[in-house]
Coordinates of N, CA and C in Angstrom, one line a residue:
M1 N 134.8 154.7 111.6 CA 134.7 156.1 111.7 C 133.4 156.5 112.4
E2 N 132.4 155.6 112.3 CA 131.0 156.0 113.0 C 131.2 156.3 114.4
L3 N 132.0 155.4 115.0 CA 132.2 155.6 116.5 C 133.0 156.9 116.8
I4 N 134.0 157.2 116.0 CA 134.7 158.4 116.3 C 133.9 159.7 116.0
D5 N 133.0 159.6 115.0 CA 132.1 160.7 114.7 C 131.1 160.9 115.9
Y6 N 130.6 159.8 116.4 CA 129.7 159.8 117.6 C 130.3 160.5 118.8
L7 N 131.6 160.0 119.0 CA 132.3 160.6 120.2 C 132.6 162.1 120.0
N8 N 133.0 162.5 118.8 CA 133.3 163.9 118.6 C 132.1 164.8 118.6
Q9 N 130.9 164.2 118.3 CA 129.7 164.9 118.3 C 129.2 165.2 119.8
H10 N 129.3 164.1 120.6 CA 128.7 164.1 121.9 C 129.6 164.3 123.1
F11 N 130.9 164.3 123.0 CA 131.8 164.2 124.0 C 133.0 165.3 123.8
F12 N 133.6 165.6 124.9 CA 134.8 166.4 124.9 C 136.1 165.5 124.9
T13 N 137.1 165.7 124.0 CA 138.3 165.1 124.2 C 139.0 165.7 125.6
R14 N 140.0 165.2 126.0 CA 140.6 165.8 127.1 C 141.1 167.1 126.9
A15 N 141.7 167.5 125.8 CA 142.1 168.8 125.4 C 140.9 169.8 125.4
Q16 N 139.8 169.3 124.8 CA 138.6 170.2 124.7 C 138.0 170.4 126.1
L17 N 138.0 169.4 127.0 CA 137.5 169.6 128.4 C 138.4 170.6 129.1
L18 N 139.7 170.4 129.0 CA 140.7 171.3 129.7 C 140.3 172.8 129.2
A19 N 140.1 173.0 127.9 CA 139.9 174.3 127.4 C 138.5 174.8 127.9
A20 N 137.6 174.0 127.8 CA 136.2 174.5 128.2 C 136.1 174.8 129.7
A21 N 136.9 174.1 130.5 CA 136.9 174.3 132.0 C 138.0 175.3 132.4
C22 N 138.8 175.7 131.5 CA 140.0 176.6 131.8 C 140.8 176.0 133.0
L23 N 141.2 174.7 132.7 CA 141.8 173.9 133.7 C 143.2 173.4 133.2
A24 N 144.2 173.3 134.1 CA 145.5 172.8 133.7 C 145.4 171.3 133.8
P25 N 146.2 170.6 132.9 CA 146.2 169.1 132.9 C 146.5 168.5 134.3
E26 N 147.4 169.0 135.0 CA 147.8 168.4 136.2 C 146.6 168.6 137.3
H27 N 145.8 169.6 137.1 CA 144.8 169.9 138.0 C 143.6 168.9 137.8
L28 N 143.4 168.6 136.4 CA 142.4 167.6 136.1 C 142.8 166.2 136.7
D29 N 144.1 165.9 136.4 CA 144.6 164.6 137.0 C 144.5 164.5 138.6
A30 N 144.7 165.6 139.2 CA 144.6 165.6 140.7 C 143.1 165.4 141.1
L31 N 142.2 166.0 140.4 CA 140.7 165.9 140.7 C 140.3 164.4 140.5
I32 N 140.8 163.8 139.5 CA 140.4 162.4 139.2 C 141.1 161.5 140.3
R33 N 142.3 161.8 140.5 CA 143.1 160.9 141.5 C 142.5 161.1 142.9
D34 N 142.0 162.3 143.3 CA 141.4 162.5 144.6 C 139.9 162.1 144.7
G35 N 139.4 161.6 143.7 CA 138.0 161.1 143.7 C 137.0 162.2 143.8
A36 N 137.3 163.3 143.1 CA 136.4 164.4 142.9 C 135.7 164.6 141.6
M37 N 136.4 163.9 140.5 CA 136.1 164.2 139.2 C 135.9 162.8 138.5
P38 N 134.9 162.6 137.5 CA 134.9 161.3 136.9 C 136.0 161.1 136.0
K39 N 136.4 159.8 135.7 CA 137.3 159.3 134.8 C 136.6 159.5 133.4
P40 N 137.5 159.4 132.3 CA 136.8 159.4 131.0 C 135.9 158.3 130.7
S41 N 134.9 158.6 129.9 CA 133.9 157.5 129.6 C 134.4 156.6 128.5
Y42 N 135.2 157.1 127.7 CA 135.7 156.2 126.6 C 137.2 156.5 126.4
R43 N 138.0 155.5 126.1 CA 139.4 155.6 125.8 C 139.6 154.9 124.5
L44 N 140.1 155.7 123.5 CA 140.4 155.1 122.2 C 142.0 154.9 122.1
R45 N 142.3 153.7 121.6 CA 143.7 153.4 121.2 C 143.8 153.3 119.7
L46 N 144.5 154.3 119.1 CA 144.4 154.4 117.6 C 145.8 154.1 117.1
A47 N 145.8 153.1 116.1 CA 147.0 152.8 115.4 C 146.9 153.4 114.0
L48 N 147.8 154.2 113.6 CA 147.7 155.0 112.4 C 148.8 154.5 111.4
G49 N 148.4 154.3 110.2 CA 149.4 154.0 109.1 C 149.2 155.1 108.0
C50 N 150.3 155.6 107.6 CA 150.3 156.6 106.5 C 151.3 156.3 105.4
D51 N 150.9 156.5 104.2 CA 151.9 156.5 103.1 C 151.9 157.7 102.3
S52 N 153.1 158.3 102.0 CA 153.2 159.5 101.2 C 154.5 159.4 100.4
F53 N 154.7 160.6 99.7 CA 156.0 160.7 98.9 C 157.2 160.3 99.8
F54 N 157.2 160.7 101.1 CA 158.3 160.4 102.0 C 158.4 159.0 102.5
G55 N 157.4 158.2 102.1 CA 157.4 156.8 102.5 C 156.4 156.5 103.6
P56 N 156.3 155.3 104.1 CA 155.3 154.9 105.2 C 155.7 155.5 106.5
H57 N 154.6 155.6 107.3 CA 154.7 156.2 108.6 C 153.7 155.5 109.5
A58 N 154.1 155.2 110.6 CA 153.2 154.5 111.6 C 153.2 155.2 113.0
A59 N 152.1 155.4 113.7 CA 152.0 156.0 115.0 C 150.9 155.4 115.7
E60 N 151.0 155.6 117.1 CA 149.9 155.1 118.0 C 149.6 156.3 118.8
H61 N 148.2 156.4 119.0 CA 147.7 157.5 119.9 C 146.6 157.0 120.8
A62 N 146.5 157.7 121.9 CA 145.4 157.3 122.9 C 144.6 158.6 123.1
V63 N 143.3 158.5 122.9 CA 142.4 159.7 123.1 C 141.3 159.4 124.1
E64 N 141.2 160.3 125.0 CA 140.2 160.2 126.1 C 139.0 161.1 125.8
Y65 N 137.8 160.6 126.1 CA 136.5 161.3 125.8 C 135.8 161.5 127.2
Y66 N 135.3 162.6 127.5 CA 134.6 162.9 128.7 C 133.2 163.6 128.3
A67 N 132.2 163.3 129.2 CA 130.9 163.9 129.0 C 131.1 165.4 129.0
R68 N 130.3 166.1 128.1 CA 130.5 167.5 128.1 C 130.0 168.2 129.3
G69 N 129.1 167.6 130.0 CA 128.6 168.2 131.2 C 129.7 168.3 132.3
Y70 N 130.8 167.6 132.2 CA 131.9 167.6 133.2 C 132.6 168.9 133.3
A71 N 132.5 169.7 132.2 CA 133.0 171.1 132.3 C 132.3 171.9 133.4
A72 N 131.0 171.7 133.4 CA 130.1 172.4 134.5 C 130.4 171.8 135.8
W73 N 130.6 170.5 135.9 CA 131.0 169.8 137.1 C 132.2 170.5 137.7
I74 N 133.3 170.6 136.8 CA 134.5 171.2 137.3 C 134.3 172.6 137.8
G75 N 133.5 173.4 137.2 CA 133.1 174.7 137.6 C 132.5 174.7 139.0
A76 N 131.6 173.7 139.2 CA 130.9 173.6 140.6 C 132.0 173.2 141.6
L77 N 132.9 172.4 141.3 CA 134.0 171.9 142.2 C 134.8 173.1 142.6
Q78 N 135.1 174.0 141.7 CA 136.0 175.2 141.9 C 135.2 176.1 142.8
A79 N 133.9 176.1 142.8 CA 133.1 177.0 143.6 C 132.9 176.4 145.0
A80 N 132.9 175.1 145.1 CA 132.7 174.5 146.4 C 133.5 173.2 146.5
P81 N 134.8 173.3 146.7 CA 135.7 172.1 146.5 C 135.8 171.2 147.7
R82 N 135.2 171.4 148.8 CA 135.5 170.7 150.0 C 134.7 169.4 150.1
D83 N 133.6 169.2 149.5 CA 132.7 168.0 149.6 C 132.0 167.6 148.3
P84 N 132.8 167.0 147.4 CA 132.2 166.6 146.1 C 131.1 165.7 146.2
F85 N 131.2 164.7 147.1 CA 130.1 163.8 147.2 C 128.9 164.4 147.8
G86 N 129.1 165.3 148.8 CA 127.9 166.0 149.3 C 127.1 166.8 148.3
M87 N 127.9 167.5 147.3 CA 127.3 168.3 146.3 C 126.5 167.3 145.3
F88 N 127.2 166.1 145.1 CA 126.6 165.2 144.2 C 125.2 164.7 144.8
A89 N 125.3 164.3 146.0 CA 124.1 163.8 146.7 C 122.9 164.8 146.8
R90 N 123.3 166.1 147.1 CA 122.3 167.1 147.3 C 121.6 167.3 146.0
R91 N 122.4 167.4 144.9 CA 121.8 167.6 143.6 C 121.0 166.5 143.1
Y92 N 121.4 165.3 143.4 CA 120.6 164.2 143.0 C 119.3 164.1 143.8
R93 N 119.3 164.4 145.1 CA 118.0 164.4 145.9 C 117.1 165.6 145.4
E94 N 117.7 166.7 145.1 CA 116.8 167.8 144.7 C 116.2 167.5 143.3
A95 N 117.0 166.8 142.4 CA 116.4 166.5 141.1 C 115.3 165.4 141.3
L96 N 115.5 164.5 142.2 CA 114.4 163.4 142.4 C 113.2 164.2 142.9
A97 N 113.3 165.1 143.9 CA 112.2 165.8 144.4 C 111.4 166.6 143.5
A98 N 112.2 167.2 142.4 CA 111.5 168.0 141.4 C 110.9 167.3 140.3
L99 N 111.1 166.0 140.1 CA 110.6 165.3 139.0 C 109.1 164.9 139.3
P100 N 108.3 164.9 138.2 CA 106.8 164.7 138.4 C 106.5 163.2 138.5
L101 N 107.4 162.4 138.9 CA 107.1 160.9 139.0 C 107.6 160.5 140.4
E102 N 107.0 159.4 140.9 CA 107.5 158.7 142.1 C 107.6 157.3 141.9
S103 N 108.5 156.6 142.7 CA 108.6 155.2 142.6 C 108.7 154.6 144.0
G104 N 108.2 153.4 144.1 CA 108.2 152.7 145.4 C 109.5 151.9 145.6
D105 N 110.4 152.0 144.7 CA 111.6 151.2 144.8 C 112.3 151.7 146.1
P106 N 112.7 150.7 146.9 CA 113.5 151.0 148.2 C 114.7 151.9 148.0
K107 N 115.4 151.7 146.9 CA 116.7 152.4 146.7 C 116.5 153.9 146.6
L108 N 115.2 154.3 146.2 CA 115.0 155.7 146.0 C 114.2 156.2 147.2
N109 N 114.0 155.4 148.2 CA 113.3 155.8 149.4 C 114.1 155.5 150.6
D110 N 113.8 154.6 151.4 CA 114.6 154.3 152.7 C 116.0 154.0 152.4
G111 N 116.3 153.4 151.3 CA 117.7 153.0 150.9 C 118.4 154.1 150.1
L112 N 118.0 155.2 150.1 CA 118.6 156.2 149.2 C 120.0 156.6 149.6
D113 N 120.3 156.6 150.9 CA 121.6 157.0 151.3 C 122.6 156.0 150.8
A114 N 122.3 154.7 150.9 CA 123.3 153.7 150.4 C 123.4 153.8 148.8
H115 N 122.2 154.0 148.2 CA 122.1 154.0 146.8 C 123.0 155.2 146.2
L116 N 123.0 156.3 147.0 CA 123.8 157.5 146.5 C 125.3 157.2 146.5
H117 N 125.7 156.4 147.5 CA 127.1 156.0 147.5 C 127.5 155.1 146.3
D118 N 126.5 154.2 146.0 CA 126.7 153.4 144.8 C 126.8 154.2 143.5
E119 N 125.9 155.2 143.4 CA 125.8 156.0 142.3 C 127.1 156.8 142.2
W120 N 127.6 157.3 143.3 CA 128.8 158.1 143.3 C 130.0 157.3 142.7
G121 N 130.0 156.1 143.0 CA 131.1 155.2 142.4 C 130.9 155.0 140.9
H122 N 129.7 154.9 140.4 CA 129.5 154.8 139.0 C 129.8 156.1 138.3
F123 N 129.4 157.2 139.0 CA 129.7 158.5 138.5 C 131.2 158.7 138.3
L124 N 132.0 158.4 139.3 CA 133.5 158.6 139.3 C 134.1 157.7 138.2
D125 N 133.6 156.5 138.0 CA 134.1 155.6 137.0 C 133.9 156.1 135.6
G126 N 133.0 157.1 135.4 CA 132.7 157.6 134.1 C 131.5 156.9 133.4
T127 N 130.9 155.9 134.2 CA 129.8 155.2 133.6 C 128.6 156.1 133.2
Y128 N 128.3 157.1 134.0 CA 127.1 157.9 133.7 C 127.4 158.9 132.6
G129 N 128.7 159.2 132.4 CA 129.1 160.1 131.3 C 128.8 159.3 130.0
L130 N 128.8 158.1 130.0 CA 128.5 157.2 128.8 C 127.0 157.1 128.5
C131 N 126.2 156.9 129.6 CA 124.8 156.5 129.4 C 123.8 157.6 129.7
T132 N 124.3 158.9 130.2 CA 123.3 159.9 130.3 C 123.8 161.0 129.3
R133 N 122.9 162.0 129.0 CA 123.3 163.0 128.1 C 124.3 164.0 128.6
S134 N 124.3 164.3 129.9 CA 125.2 165.3 130.5 C 126.2 164.7 131.4
G135 N 125.9 163.5 132.0 CA 126.8 162.9 133.0 C 126.6 163.5 134.3
L136 N 125.7 164.5 134.5 CA 125.5 165.2 135.8 C 124.4 164.5 136.6
P137 N 124.5 164.9 137.9 CA 123.5 164.2 138.9 C 122.1 164.3 138.5
E138 N 121.7 165.4 137.9 CA 120.3 165.6 137.5 C 119.8 164.6 136.5
D139 N 120.6 164.3 135.4 CA 120.3 163.3 134.5 C 120.4 161.9 135.1
I140 N 121.4 161.6 135.9 CA 121.5 160.4 136.6 C 120.2 160.1 137.5
A141 N 119.8 161.0 138.3 CA 118.6 160.9 139.0 C 117.4 160.6 138.2
A142 N 117.2 161.3 137.1 CA 116.1 161.1 136.2 C 116.1 159.7 135.5
K143 N 117.3 159.3 135.2 CA 117.5 158.0 134.5 C 117.1 156.9 135.5
E144 N 117.5 157.0 136.7 CA 117.2 155.9 137.7 C 115.8 155.9 138.0
L145 N 115.2 157.1 138.3 CA 113.8 157.1 138.6 C 112.9 156.6 137.5
A146 N 113.2 157.0 136.2 CA 112.4 156.6 135.1 C 112.5 155.0 134.9
I147 N 113.7 154.4 135.0 CA 113.8 153.0 134.9 C 113.0 152.3 136.0
C148 N 113.0 152.9 137.2 CA 112.3 152.2 138.3 C 110.8 152.2 138.0
V149 N 110.3 153.3 137.5 CA 108.9 153.5 137.2 C 108.5 152.6 136.0
I150 N 109.3 152.5 135.0 CA 109.1 151.6 133.9 C 109.0 150.2 134.4
R151 N 109.9 149.7 135.1 CA 109.9 148.3 135.7 C 108.6 148.1 136.5
E152 N 108.2 149.0 137.4 CA 107.0 148.9 138.2 C 105.8 148.8 137.3
S153 N 105.7 149.7 136.3 CA 104.6 149.7 135.4 C 104.4 148.5 134.6
T154 N 105.5 148.0 134.0 CA 105.4 146.8 133.1 C 105.2 145.5 133.9
Q155 N 105.5 145.5 135.1 CA 105.2 144.3 136.0 C 103.7 144.3 136.5
S156 N 103.0 145.4 136.3 CA 101.7 145.5 136.8 C 100.7 144.8 135.8
Q157 N 99.7 144.2 136.3 CA 98.6 143.6 135.5 C 97.8 144.6 134.7
A158 N 97.7 145.7 135.3 CA 97.0 146.8 134.5 C 97.8 148.2 134.7
P159 N 98.8 148.3 133.9 CA 99.7 149.5 134.1 C 99.0 150.8 133.7
D160 N 99.4 151.8 134.5 CA 98.9 153.2 134.1 C 99.7 153.6 132.9
L161 N 99.1 153.6 131.7 CA 99.9 153.9 130.5 C 100.4 155.3 130.4
A162 N 99.6 156.3 131.0 CA 100.1 157.7 131.0 C 101.3 157.8 131.9
R163 N 101.4 157.2 133.0 CA 102.5 157.2 133.9 C 103.7 156.5 133.2
L164 N 103.4 155.4 132.6 CA 104.5 154.7 131.8 C 105.1 155.5 130.7
Q165 N 104.3 156.1 129.9 CA 104.7 156.9 128.9 C 105.5 158.1 129.4
A166 N 105.1 158.7 130.5 CA 105.8 159.8 131.1 C 107.2 159.4 131.5
A167 N 107.4 158.2 132.0 CA 108.6 157.6 132.5 C 109.5 157.3 131.3
V168 N 108.9 156.8 130.2 CA 109.7 156.6 129.0 C 110.3 157.9 128.4
D169 N 109.4 158.9 128.4 CA 109.9 160.2 127.8 C 110.9 160.9 128.7
L170 N 110.8 160.7 130.0 CA 111.8 161.2 130.9 C 113.1 160.5 130.7
L171 N 113.1 159.2 130.6 CA 114.3 158.4 130.3 C 114.9 158.8 129.0
D172 N 114.1 159.1 128.0 CA 114.6 159.6 126.7 C 115.4 160.9 126.8
R173 N 114.8 161.8 127.6 CA 115.5 163.1 127.8 C 116.8 163.0 128.6
A174 N 116.9 162.0 129.4 CA 118.1 161.8 130.2 C 119.1 161.0 129.6
S175 N 118.7 160.0 128.8 CA 119.7 159.0 128.3 C 120.4 159.5 127.1
S176 N 121.7 159.0 127.0 CA 122.5 159.3 125.8 C 122.0 158.5 124.7
P177 N 122.4 158.8 123.4 CA 122.0 158.0 122.3 C 122.8 156.7 122.2
F178 N 123.9 156.6 123.0 CA 124.8 155.4 123.0 C 125.6 155.3 121.7
A179 N 126.8 154.8 121.9 CA 127.7 154.6 120.7 C 127.1 153.5 119.9
P180 N 127.4 153.5 118.5 CA 126.8 152.5 117.6 C 126.9 151.1 118.0
H181 N 128.0 150.7 118.5 CA 128.3 149.3 119.0 C 127.6 148.9 120.2
E182 N 127.1 149.9 121.0 CA 126.5 149.7 122.3 C 124.9 149.7 122.2
R183 N 124.3 150.1 121.2 CA 122.9 150.5 121.2 C 122.0 149.2 121.5
L184 N 122.3 148.1 120.9 CA 121.4 146.9 121.1 C 121.5 146.4 122.5
R185 N 122.6 146.7 123.2 CA 122.7 146.2 124.6 C 122.4 147.3 125.6
S186 N 121.9 148.4 125.2 CA 121.8 149.6 126.1 C 120.4 149.6 126.8
S187 N 120.4 150.4 127.8 CA 119.1 150.7 128.5 C 118.1 151.5 127.6
R188 N 118.6 152.3 126.7 CA 117.8 152.9 125.7 C 117.0 152.0 124.8
H189 N 117.7 151.0 124.3 CA 117.1 149.9 123.5 C 116.0 149.2 124.2
R190 N 116.3 148.9 125.5 CA 115.4 148.0 126.3 C 114.2 148.8 126.8
Y191 N 114.5 150.0 127.4 CA 113.4 150.7 128.2 C 112.7 151.8 127.4
I192 N 113.4 152.2 126.3 CA 112.7 153.3 125.4 C 112.2 152.7 124.2
D193 N 113.1 152.2 123.3 CA 112.7 151.6 122.0 C 111.8 150.5 122.2
G194 N 112.1 149.5 123.1 CA 111.4 148.3 123.3 C 110.0 148.6 123.9
I195 N 109.9 149.6 124.9 CA 108.6 149.9 125.5 C 107.7 150.7 124.5
R196 N 108.3 151.6 123.8 CA 107.5 152.3 122.9 C 106.9 151.4 121.8
A197 N 107.7 150.4 121.3 CA 107.2 149.4 120.4 C 106.1 148.5 121.0
R198 N 106.3 148.1 122.3 CA 105.4 147.2 122.9 C 104.1 147.8 123.2
Y199 N 104.1 149.1 123.6 CA 102.8 149.8 124.0 C 102.3 150.7 122.9
G200 N 103.0 150.9 121.8 CA 102.5 151.8 120.7 C 102.7 153.2 121.1
F201 N 103.7 153.6 121.9 CA 103.9 155.0 122.2 C 104.7 155.7 121.1
D202 N 104.3 156.9 120.8 CA 105.0 157.7 119.8 C 106.4 158.3 120.4
A203 N 107.4 158.3 119.6 CA 108.6 159.0 120.1 C 108.3 160.6 120.1
K204 N 109.0 161.2 121.1 CA 108.8 162.6 121.3 C 110.0 163.3 120.7
D205 N 109.8 164.6 120.4 CA 110.9 165.4 119.9 C 111.7 165.9 121.2
I206 N 112.9 165.3 121.5 CA 113.5 165.5 122.7 C 114.6 166.7 122.6
C207 N 114.5 167.6 123.5 CA 115.6 168.6 123.6 C 116.7 168.1 124.3
T208 N 117.9 168.1 123.7 CA 119.0 167.4 124.2 C 120.0 168.3 124.9
E209 N 119.7 169.6 125.0 CA 120.6 170.5 125.7 C 120.5 170.4 127.2
R210 N 121.7 170.4 127.8 CA 121.8 170.5 129.3 C 122.7 171.6 129.7
P211 N 122.5 172.2 130.9 CA 123.5 173.2 131.3 C 124.9 172.7 131.3
G212 N 125.8 173.4 130.7 CA 127.2 173.0 130.6 C 127.4 172.0 129.6
C213 N 126.6 171.7 128.7 CA 126.8 170.7 127.6 C 127.1 171.3 126.3
K214 N 127.2 172.5 126.1 CA 127.4 173.2 124.8 C 128.8 172.9 124.4

């Protein structure tokens, strides 16, 4: 039940996403099929058994869970439907430019064009709906930049601790809490919990709201 509680707290079911986005089921299916909308981040297969006065009953159900930020993504698609990847790339670039950190990693510099296509693939697969708070380009860009800065800092002989802590806090704001069975293998465990423990950083009070995530 802990997994289901987590998913119900942080994600939309398919029905909830359709209601939040005022979208018909066949329209959602078409957006996913056409490569404009991410797939669900989690799919549960539930086998139910019930006993009552009327006797035993068994049923199977499949439940899809989507990042809550995808309702806002659908709204953006409806406003500008012609170039989903272009919208993703533009928002990603603008988020990188607005963040108060920089990285020398080639994928965020000269290799950014190729990196954006890779990121788009992960976005459509639903991966970033799982590991970022909103699933949206802004949190994805923040997550990637923060991890690059953390890696650079921890590989240095004399790391800039203020820069490192800023990157860890940025990653904390962008990263999801992760499902209970995923936490020990997650980027949060490695780059947030592990780095704070290693360098003695205090955890911050993180505001988890994102546009479109209510």
